[in-house]
Amino acid sequence: MHDTAGQAASAPALVSTQWLAEQLRGGGRRVVALDASWRFEAPDLLGIGDDSWIGRLLGRNSPKLKKPTVSDDFAQRRIRGARFSGLDKFSSELSTMPNMVTENSEFFKALADQLLSTETHLAGQLGVSPDDHVVVYDSVGMHSAPRAWWVFKYFGHDRVSVLDGGLPKWIREGLPIDEGSKTEPYATTYPAREPRKDMVIGLRELGLSISDFSSAEPLFILDARPVNRFSGWGPEPREQVKSGHIPSSINIPHTMLLSSDGTLMPPPELAELFISRIPDFRRRDIVTMSGSGVTAALLNLALEQAGHMGRRRLFDGSWTQWALHPKGPISTWGA
């Protein structure tokens, strides 16, 4: 899977649990299993944090009320030999929008920088090098791992795959796991690369594109949010964000992309689903989006598996940015 110049080649977008288990047992070329789990937390817009006087009055700093984090989950149970990043490690700390892709320098720093959690005493380095085959997974199954896959691709690391079915499928099949906190340092260097800006589309460009009725090639926008939020009939999980959708966008809830066992649907079934929305989807210019760009990446993964060959971009700010913009038109069903 390497070219003649010795540079790391691309990897399949999706790998099975059995394939990963065999690779980790084989001890050959390094395959890095990386937990990129993420859990949605509603923003504390009122400033009622655990350490505020209101928080203390409400008992929110009580250990009994403390919610476990994804790093806590990793410390308790993980794929044997896996490393932890979480999704937040690859998200911008500077943006006011949630889950925006991190800056170039911060991404490559995260690949080798020290991870430290005072709660779980996890310390170490991701230790990812340019030639490593990274297999990302999450504790839900197929939720945040595709977003991590997309971020690796965005920064030029093509040797990355998503574990189909994630940790739940791994556990169901009785494959090896590690339990308990662990400190495992890794050493590596990773030279920075320029991000692939053609993989994203910004708010302004998207707004201009949907209002350009002279284009011979229309832009198709796929939204991975649940139907109730897309339709405008149900609330968004983030306060101050209206529900509804971008005019002319198409709803494909991310759960429709999954089989009953939590794995991604087979390519022929995915193709059939996309064809039902966009008859000639394979050659079309498609934009994917969701609430904050996480499950939008699952749409990207599904499109790739289904044989999409056109231009494919992710609206990083997604619905949260669109709905908060004062000039962003919003459509609802029945309005």
mmCIF file with all atom_site columns, C-alpha atoms in Angstrom, residues 250 252 256 269-281:
data_model
loop_
_atom_site.group_PDB
_atom_site.id
_atom_site.type_symbol
_atom_site.label_atom_id
_atom_site.label_alt_id
_atom_site.label_comp_id
_atom_site.label_asym_id
_atom_site.label_entity_id
_atom_site.label_seq_id
_atom_site.pdbx_PDB_ins_code
_atom_site.Cartn_x
_atom_site.Cartn_y
_atom_site.Cartn_z
_atom_site.occupancy
_atom_site.B_iso_or_equiv
_atom_site.pdbx_formal_charge
_atom_site.auth_seq_id
_atom_site.auth_comp_id
_atom_site.auth_asym_id
_atom_site.auth_atom_id
_atom_site.pdbx_PDB_model_num
ATOM 1  C CA . ILE A 1 250 ? -31.907 17.664 1.491   1.00 0.00 ? 250 ILE A CA 1
ATOM 2  C CA . ILE A 1 252 ? -30.607 12.389 5.157   1.00 0.00 ? 252 ILE A CA 1
ATOM 3  C CA . MET A 1 256 ? -30.383 6.205  7.906   1.00 0.00 ? 256 MET A CA 1
ATOM 4  C CA . GLU A 1 269 ? -27.655 0.267  -0.339  1.00 0.00 ? 269 GLU A CA 1
ATOM 5  C CA . LEU A 1 270 ? -25.950 3.590  0.294   1.00 0.00 ? 270 LEU A CA 1
ATOM 6  C CA . ALA A 1 271 ? -25.920 4.305  -3.435  1.00 0.00 ? 271 ALA A CA 1
ATOM 7  C CA . GLU A 1 272 ? -29.619 3.495  -3.638  1.00 0.00 ? 272 GLU A CA 1
ATOM 8  C CA . LEU A 1 273 ? -30.343 5.889  -0.776  1.00 0.00 ? 273 LEU A CA 1
ATOM 9  C CA . PHE A 1 274 ? -28.385 8.744  -2.371  1.00 0.00 ? 274 PHE A CA 1
ATOM 10 C CA . ILE A 1 275 ? -29.931 8.074  -5.796  1.00 0.00 ? 275 ILE A CA 1
ATOM 11 C CA . SER A 1 276 ? -33.387 8.433  -4.235  1.00 0.00 ? 276 SER A CA 1
ATOM 12 C CA . ARG A 1 277 ? -32.419 12.002 -3.243  1.00 0.00 ? 277 ARG A CA 1
ATOM 13 C CA . ILE A 1 278 ? -30.075 12.946 -6.106  1.00 0.00 ? 278 ILE A CA 1
ATOM 14 C CA . PRO A 1 279 ? -30.542 10.667 -9.150  1.00 0.00 ? 279 PRO A CA 1
ATOM 15 C CA . ASP A 1 280 ? -27.053 11.313 -10.561 1.00 0.00 ? 280 ASP A CA 1
ATOM 16 C CA . PHE A 1 281 ? -25.354 11.912 -7.207  1.00 0.00 ? 281 PHE A CA 1
#
